[in-house]
Amino acid sequence: MKTPFTSLLIAWNKQKNTRQMPWKGEKDPYLIWLSEIILQQTRVEQGLPYFLRFKQKYPTVKHLALAPEDDVMKLWQGLGYYSRARNLHETAKNIHHNLGGKFPDRFDELVKLKGVGAYTAAAIASFAFGEPQAVVDGNVIRVLARVFGISTAFDTTAGKKEFAALAQQLIDTKQPAAYNQAIMDFGAVVCTPQNPACEACPMHKICVAYTSNKTAELPKREKRTKILPRYFNYLVIKSKTEILIEKRTGNDIWKNLYQLPLIETAQPLKKDFHKTIAAHLGTDAFTIDSYGREVSQMLSHRKIYFRFVVLETGNINRLKINGLQKVKLSKLHQYAFPKTINDYLNSNVLT
């Protein structure tokens, strides 16, 4: 494909790109991998402090591999999409124990690692090892869709193939790391989702979207995920010094994080919920101190409705529900909780 796109992009990167991030220019595959996993589905502003904390606490893949899972999950707390943290830890252990502590140095081997998709594998391969593998993320898709006028929906099989093929055709094989960083930065600071800087863009003369006034229409998405509601009713059962919690072990959201005892219902908890709680606890020897207002949290394709119900049981040692564990309030900060639960505990229990 003969197009000035690549040369224009490289020139912009050398002359105009002032975007600074602590992982730019990094050659250590571990730190590249760590930054890319953290930035998946996460804004740079949110992910940056997590990257710095992980880098400080776990400076090598060995440090991460040997860390207890609860410690890794606690450090990840608040970042969301917790399967990333579980996969991160599992892959670190695999690299340390089975691969001699060294990352594979080729794309086709990197992509076999758990939690490492084509984008992350391309980033590691190009930035750490100089392999000409094009990255394809949201920024890249947006730039290519607009400049080349691609109307194929990027979230379809055909769209994924088309964008991946075009990205690979355009990469500068002599400086793949610089090219990949440049196109990601370009999408982040020039060809932005809203109000792109088209007048100052070095591509505007060859940009199909700009010349045809279709910038706002591209890129196109086909799928619309149905949002499913779930109703989580958390029981706050504590004494002056201790509280009951449980670990989420099922194959569901927030796996391996901790929570307060949960009753999930198909609909909002009704006013006659005393019987529902009694059935869950196996006893009706409790009173309800307070019935908190409902709050919600939107996940990728679920909307979770939370309610916190404070119970008075007289003696929490009487409750023998499988999976519940009693922890001291002074130790509660050591456990990783989903954000809404953690916020509630900090505001209502640990104050």
Coordinates of C-alpha atoms in Angstrom, one line a residue:
M1 CA 0.0 0.0 0.0
K2 CA 1.5 3.3 -1.1
T3 CA 0.4 6.0 1.3
P4 CA 2.2 8.8 3.1
F5 CA 0.5 7.8 6.3
T6 CA 3.5 6.1 8.0
S7 CA 6.0 8.8 7.1
L8 CA 3.6 11.5 8.2
L9 CA 3.0 9.7 11.5
I10 CA 6.7 9.2 12.2
A11 CA 7.4 12.8 11.4
W12 CA 4.7 13.9 13.8
N13 CA 6.1 11.6 16.5
K14 CA 9.6 13.2 16.1
Q15 CA 8.5 16.8 15.8
K16 CA 5.3 17.2 17.7
N17 CA 4.7 14.3 20.1
T18 CA 5.3 15.6 23.6
R19 CA 3.2 13.0 25.5
Q20 CA 5.1 11.6 28.4
M21 CA 4.5 8.4 30.3
P22 CA 6.8 6.5 32.7
W23 CA 6.8 3.4 30.5
K24 CA 7.6 5.1 27.2
G25 CA 10.9 3.8 25.8
E26 CA 10.8 0.9 28.2
K27 CA 12.7 -2.2 27.0
D28 CA 12.0 -4.5 30.0
P29 CA 9.3 -6.9 28.8
Y30 CA 8.0 -7.3 32.3
L31 CA 7.4 -3.6 32.8
I32 CA 5.9 -3.3 29.3
W33 CA 3.6 -6.2 30.0
L34 CA 2.6 -4.8 33.4
S35 CA 1.8 -1.4 32.0
E36 CA -0.3 -2.9 29.1
I37 CA -2.3 -5.2 31.4
I38 CA -3.1 -2.3 33.8
L39 CA -4.1 0.0 30.9
Q40 CA -6.5 -2.5 29.4
Q41 CA -10.0 -1.0 29.6
T42 CA -8.5 1.7 31.9
R43 CA -7.7 5.4 31.4
V44 CA -4.1 6.3 31.7
E45 CA -4.9 8.8 34.5
Q46 CA -6.4 6.0 36.5
G47 CA -3.9 3.3 35.7
L48 CA -0.7 5.3 36.2
P49 CA -0.6 5.2 40.0
Y50 CA -1.3 1.5 40.0
F51 CA 1.6 0.9 37.6
L52 CA 3.9 2.8 39.8
R53 CA 2.8 1.0 42.9
F54 CA 3.1 -2.5 41.2
K55 CA 6.5 -1.5 39.9
Q56 CA 7.7 -0.5 43.3
K57 CA 6.3 -3.5 45.2
Y58 CA 7.0 -6.1 42.5
P59 CA 10.0 -4.8 40.5
T60 CA 10.6 -8.1 38.7
V61 CA 8.4 -10.9 37.5
K62 CA 9.9 -13.1 40.2
H63 CA 8.7 -10.7 42.9
L64 CA 5.2 -10.8 41.5
A65 CA 5.2 -14.6 41.0
L66 CA 6.1 -15.2 44.6
A67 CA 3.6 -12.8 46.1
P68 CA 0.5 -14.1 47.8
E69 CA -2.6 -13.8 45.6
D70 CA -4.5 -11.8 48.3
D71 CA -1.7 -9.2 48.3
V72 CA -1.8 -8.8 44.5
M73 CA -5.6 -8.5 44.6
K74 CA -5.4 -5.9 47.4
L75 CA -2.9 -3.8 45.4
W76 CA -5.2 -4.0 42.4
Q77 CA -8.3 -3.0 44.4
G78 CA -10.3 -0.2 42.8
L79 CA -9.0 -0.8 39.3
G80 CA -11.8 -3.1 38.2
Y81 CA -11.8 -6.0 35.7
Y82 CA -10.2 -8.2 38.4
S83 CA -9.6 -11.1 36.0
R84 CA -6.7 -9.0 34.7
A85 CA -5.1 -9.2 38.2
R86 CA -5.7 -13.0 38.5
N87 CA -4.2 -13.6 35.0
L88 CA -1.3 -11.3 35.7
H89 CA -0.4 -13.3 38.8
E90 CA -0.9 -16.6 37.1
T91 CA 1.2 -15.7 34.1
A92 CA 4.0 -14.3 36.4
K93 CA 4.1 -17.7 38.2
N94 CA 4.2 -19.5 34.8
I95 CA 7.1 -17.3 33.6
H96 CA 9.0 -17.7 36.8
H97 CA 8.5 -21.4 37.4
N98 CA 8.2 -22.8 33.9
L99 CA 10.0 -20.4 31.6
G100 CA 13.2 -19.7 33.6
G101 CA 12.0 -16.2 34.6
K102 CA 12.2 -14.9 31.0
F103 CA 9.5 -13.7 28.7
P104 CA 9.2 -15.2 25.3
D105 CA 10.8 -12.9 22.7
R106 CA 8.4 -13.6 19.8
F107 CA 4.8 -12.5 19.2
D108 CA 3.6 -16.0 18.4
E109 CA 4.9 -17.3 21.8
L110 CA 3.9 -14.2 23.8
V111 CA 0.3 -14.5 22.7
K112 CA 0.1 -18.0 24.3
L113 CA 0.5 -16.5 27.7
K114 CA -2.7 -16.3 29.8
G115 CA -4.3 -12.9 29.7
V116 CA -2.0 -11.8 26.8
G117 CA -4.0 -11.0 23.7
A118 CA -2.7 -9.9 20.3
Y119 CA -2.5 -6.3 21.3
T120 CA -0.4 -6.9 24.4
A121 CA 1.8 -9.5 22.6
A122 CA 2.4 -7.0 19.8
A123 CA 3.4 -4.3 22.3
I124 CA 5.9 -6.5 24.1
A125 CA 7.3 -7.9 20.9
S126 CA 7.8 -4.5 19.3
F127 CA 8.9 -2.4 22.3
A128 CA 11.1 -5.0 24.0
F129 CA 12.4 -7.1 21.1
G130 CA 12.0 -4.9 17.9
E131 CA 9.6 -7.3 16.2
P132 CA 7.5 -5.5 13.5
Q133 CA 4.1 -6.5 15.0
A134 CA 1.4 -3.8 14.8
V135 CA -0.6 -2.9 17.9
V136 CA -4.4 -2.6 17.4
D137 CA -6.2 -0.9 20.2
G138 CA -9.1 1.6 20.4
N139 CA -6.8 4.5 19.5
V140 CA -5.3 2.7 16.5
I141 CA -8.7 1.7 15.2
R142 CA -10.1 5.2 15.5
V143 CA -7.1 6.7 13.5
L144 CA -7.2 4.0 10.8
A145 CA -11.0 4.1 10.5
R146 CA -11.0 7.9 10.0
V147 CA -7.9 8.3 7.8
F148 CA -8.8 5.4 5.5
G149 CA -12.6 5.8 5.7
I150 CA -13.2 2.3 7.0
S151 CA -16.9 1.8 7.6
T152 CA -16.7 -1.9 8.6
A153 CA -17.7 -2.3 12.3
F154 CA -14.6 -2.8 14.3
D155 CA -16.3 -5.2 16.7
T156 CA -17.1 -7.8 14.0
T157 CA -15.0 -10.6 12.8
A158 CA -14.6 -9.0 9.5
G159 CA -13.7 -5.7 11.1
K160 CA -11.1 -7.1 13.4
K161 CA -9.4 -8.8 10.4
E162 CA -9.5 -5.7 8.3
F163 CA -8.1 -3.4 10.9
A164 CA -5.4 -5.9 11.9
A165 CA -4.3 -6.4 8.3
L166 CA -4.2 -2.7 7.5
A167 CA -2.2 -1.9 10.7
Q168 CA 0.3 -4.6 9.8
Q169 CA 0.7 -3.2 6.3
L170 CA 1.4 0.3 7.6
I171 CA 3.9 -0.5 10.3
D172 CA 7.4 0.9 9.9
T173 CA 9.4 -2.4 9.9
K174 CA 12.7 -0.5 10.6
Q175 CA 11.4 1.2 13.7
P176 CA 8.3 -0.7 14.9
A177 CA 8.5 0.5 18.5
A178 CA 8.5 4.1 17.5
Y179 CA 5.6 3.5 15.0
N180 CA 3.4 1.7 17.5
Q181 CA 4.0 4.3 20.2
A182 CA 3.4 7.1 17.7
I183 CA 0.0 5.8 16.5
M184 CA -1.3 5.1 20.0
D185 CA -0.2 8.6 21.1
F186 CA -1.7 10.2 17.9
G187 CA -5.1 8.6 18.7
A188 CA -4.8 9.8 22.3
V189 CA -3.9 13.4 21.7
V190 CA -4.9 14.4 18.1
C191 CA -7.4 12.0 16.7
T192 CA -9.5 11.9 19.9
P193 CA -13.0 10.3 20.2
Q194 CA -14.5 13.8 20.7
N195 CA -13.4 17.1 19.2
P196 CA -10.4 15.8 17.4
A197 CA -7.7 18.4 16.4
C198 CA -8.4 18.0 12.6
E199 CA -7.2 21.4 11.6
A200 CA -3.8 20.8 13.2
C201 CA -3.6 17.2 12.1
P202 CA -0.8 16.3 9.6
M203 CA -3.2 13.7 8.1
H204 CA -6.1 16.0 7.3
K205 CA -5.3 16.2 3.5
I206 CA -5.4 12.4 3.2
C207 CA -8.0 11.7 5.8
V208 CA -11.2 10.4 4.2
A209 CA -13.3 11.1 7.3
Y210 CA -12.2 14.8 7.4
T211 CA -12.6 15.4 3.6
S212 CA -16.0 13.8 3.6
N213 CA -17.2 15.3 6.9
K214 CA -17.7 11.9 8.5
T215 CA -15.3 12.2 11.5
A216 CA -18.1 11.9 14.0
E217 CA -19.4 8.7 12.3
L218 CA -16.2 6.7 12.5
P219 CA -15.2 4.2 13.7
K220 CA -18.4 2.2 13.6
R221 CA -19.6 -0.3 16.2
E222 CA -22.1 -3.0 15.5
K223 CA -22.7 -4.8 18.8
R224 CA -24.7 -3.3 21.6
T225 CA -24.3 -5.3 24.8
K226 CA -27.5 -5.8 26.8
I227 CA -27.2 -4.5 30.3
L228 CA -28.4 -7.0 32.9
P229 CA -29.4 -5.9 36.4
R230 CA -28.3 -7.8 39.5
Y231 CA -29.4 -7.2 43.1
F232 CA -26.8 -7.6 45.8
N233 CA -27.9 -7.4 49.4
Y234 CA -25.0 -7.3 51.8
L235 CA -25.4 -8.2 55.5
V236 CA -23.3 -6.1 57.9
I237 CA -22.8 -8.4 60.9
K238 CA -20.2 -7.2 63.4
S239 CA -19.2 -6.7 67.0
K240 CA -17.2 -3.9 68.5
T241 CA -14.0 -5.4 67.3
E242 CA -14.8 -8.0 64.6
I243 CA -16.9 -8.4 61.4
L244 CA -18.0 -11.3 59.2
I245 CA -16.8 -11.5 55.6
E246 CA -16.5 -14.1 52.9
K247 CA -14.4 -14.7 49.8
R248 CA -16.0 -14.8 46.3
T249 CA -14.7 -18.1 44.9
G250 CA -17.2 -18.8 42.1
N251 CA -16.5 -18.2 38.4
D252 CA -18.2 -14.8 38.5
I253 CA -17.4 -11.1 38.8
W254 CA -14.9 -10.1 41.5
K255 CA -13.6 -13.7 41.8
N256 CA -11.2 -14.1 44.8
L257 CA -12.1 -10.7 46.3
Y258 CA -13.8 -10.5 49.7
Q259 CA -17.2 -9.2 50.5
L260 CA -19.7 -9.0 53.3
P261 CA -22.2 -11.9 53.5
L262 CA -24.3 -11.7 50.3
I263 CA -27.9 -12.5 49.5
E264 CA -28.4 -12.0 45.7
T265 CA -32.0 -11.7 44.7
A266 CA -33.7 -11.6 41.3
Q267 CA -35.6 -8.4 42.2
P268 CA -35.0 -5.6 44.7
L269 CA -35.3 -6.9 48.2
K270 CA -38.9 -6.6 49.4
K271 CA -40.0 -5.1 52.7
D272 CA -40.6 -8.5 54.2
F273 CA -37.0 -9.4 53.9
H274 CA -36.6 -10.6 57.5
K275 CA -37.6 -14.1 56.4
T276 CA -35.2 -14.0 53.4
I277 CA -32.3 -13.1 55.7
A278 CA -33.4 -15.7 58.3
A279 CA -33.4 -18.4 55.7
H280 CA -29.9 -17.4 54.6
L281 CA -28.5 -17.2 58.2
G282 CA -30.3 -20.3 59.4
T283 CA -31.6 -18.4 62.4
D284 CA -34.1 -15.6 63.1
A285 CA -32.3 -14.5 66.2
F286 CA -31.4 -11.1 64.9
T287 CA -32.9 -7.6 64.5
I288 CA -32.4 -5.2 61.6
D289 CA -30.7 -2.0 62.7
S290 CA -30.7 -0.2 59.4
Y291 CA -31.7 -0.9 55.8
G292 CA -29.5 1.2 53.6
R293 CA -30.5 3.1 50.5
E294 CA -29.9 1.4 47.2
V295 CA -26.7 2.4 45.3
S296 CA -25.6 1.1 41.9
Q297 CA -22.4 0.5 39.9
M298 CA -22.2 0.0 36.2
L299 CA -19.9 -2.8 34.9
S300 CA -19.2 -3.6 31.3
H301 CA -22.5 -5.5 30.7
R302 CA -24.1 -5.5 34.2
K303 CA -25.6 -3.0 36.5
I304 CA -25.2 -4.0 40.1
Y305 CA -27.7 -2.6 42.7
F306 CA -26.3 -2.7 46.2
R307 CA -28.0 -2.5 49.5
F308 CA -26.3 -2.8 52.9
V309 CA -28.4 -4.2 55.7
V310 CA -27.0 -3.8 59.2
L311 CA -28.0 -6.6 61.6
E312 CA -27.8 -7.0 65.4
T313 CA -27.3 -10.7 66.3
G314 CA -26.1 -10.3 69.9
N315 CA -23.2 -12.7 69.4
I316 CA -21.7 -13.2 65.9
N317 CA -20.1 -16.4 67.0
R318 CA -23.5 -18.1 66.9
L319 CA -23.6 -17.8 63.1
K320 CA -22.1 -20.9 61.4
I321 CA -22.6 -20.2 57.7
N322 CA -20.2 -22.0 55.4
G323 CA -17.5 -19.8 54.0
L324 CA -17.9 -16.9 56.5
Q325 CA -14.8 -15.8 58.3
K326 CA -14.5 -13.5 61.3
V327 CA -11.8 -10.9 61.0
K328 CA -10.7 -8.1 63.3
L329 CA -11.7 -4.6 62.2
S330 CA -8.1 -3.5 62.7
K331 CA -7.1 -6.1 60.0
L332 CA -9.9 -5.3 57.5
H333 CA -7.6 -3.1 55.5
Q334 CA -5.6 -6.1 54.5
Y335 CA -8.4 -7.6 52.4
A336 CA -9.3 -6.7 48.9
F337 CA -13.0 -5.7 48.3
P338 CA -14.9 -4.5 45.3
K339 CA -14.9 -0.7 45.2
T340 CA -18.5 -0.1 46.4
I341 CA -18.1 -2.4 49.4
N342 CA -14.7 -0.9 50.3
D343 CA -16.2 2.6 50.1
Y344 CA -19.0 1.5 52.4
L345 CA -16.7 -0.1 54.9
N346 CA -14.4 3.0 55.0
S347 CA -17.4 5.3 55.5
N348 CA -19.6 3.3 57.9
V349 CA -17.5 0.6 59.6
L350 CA -14.0 1.8 59.9
T351 CA -14.8 5.4 61.1

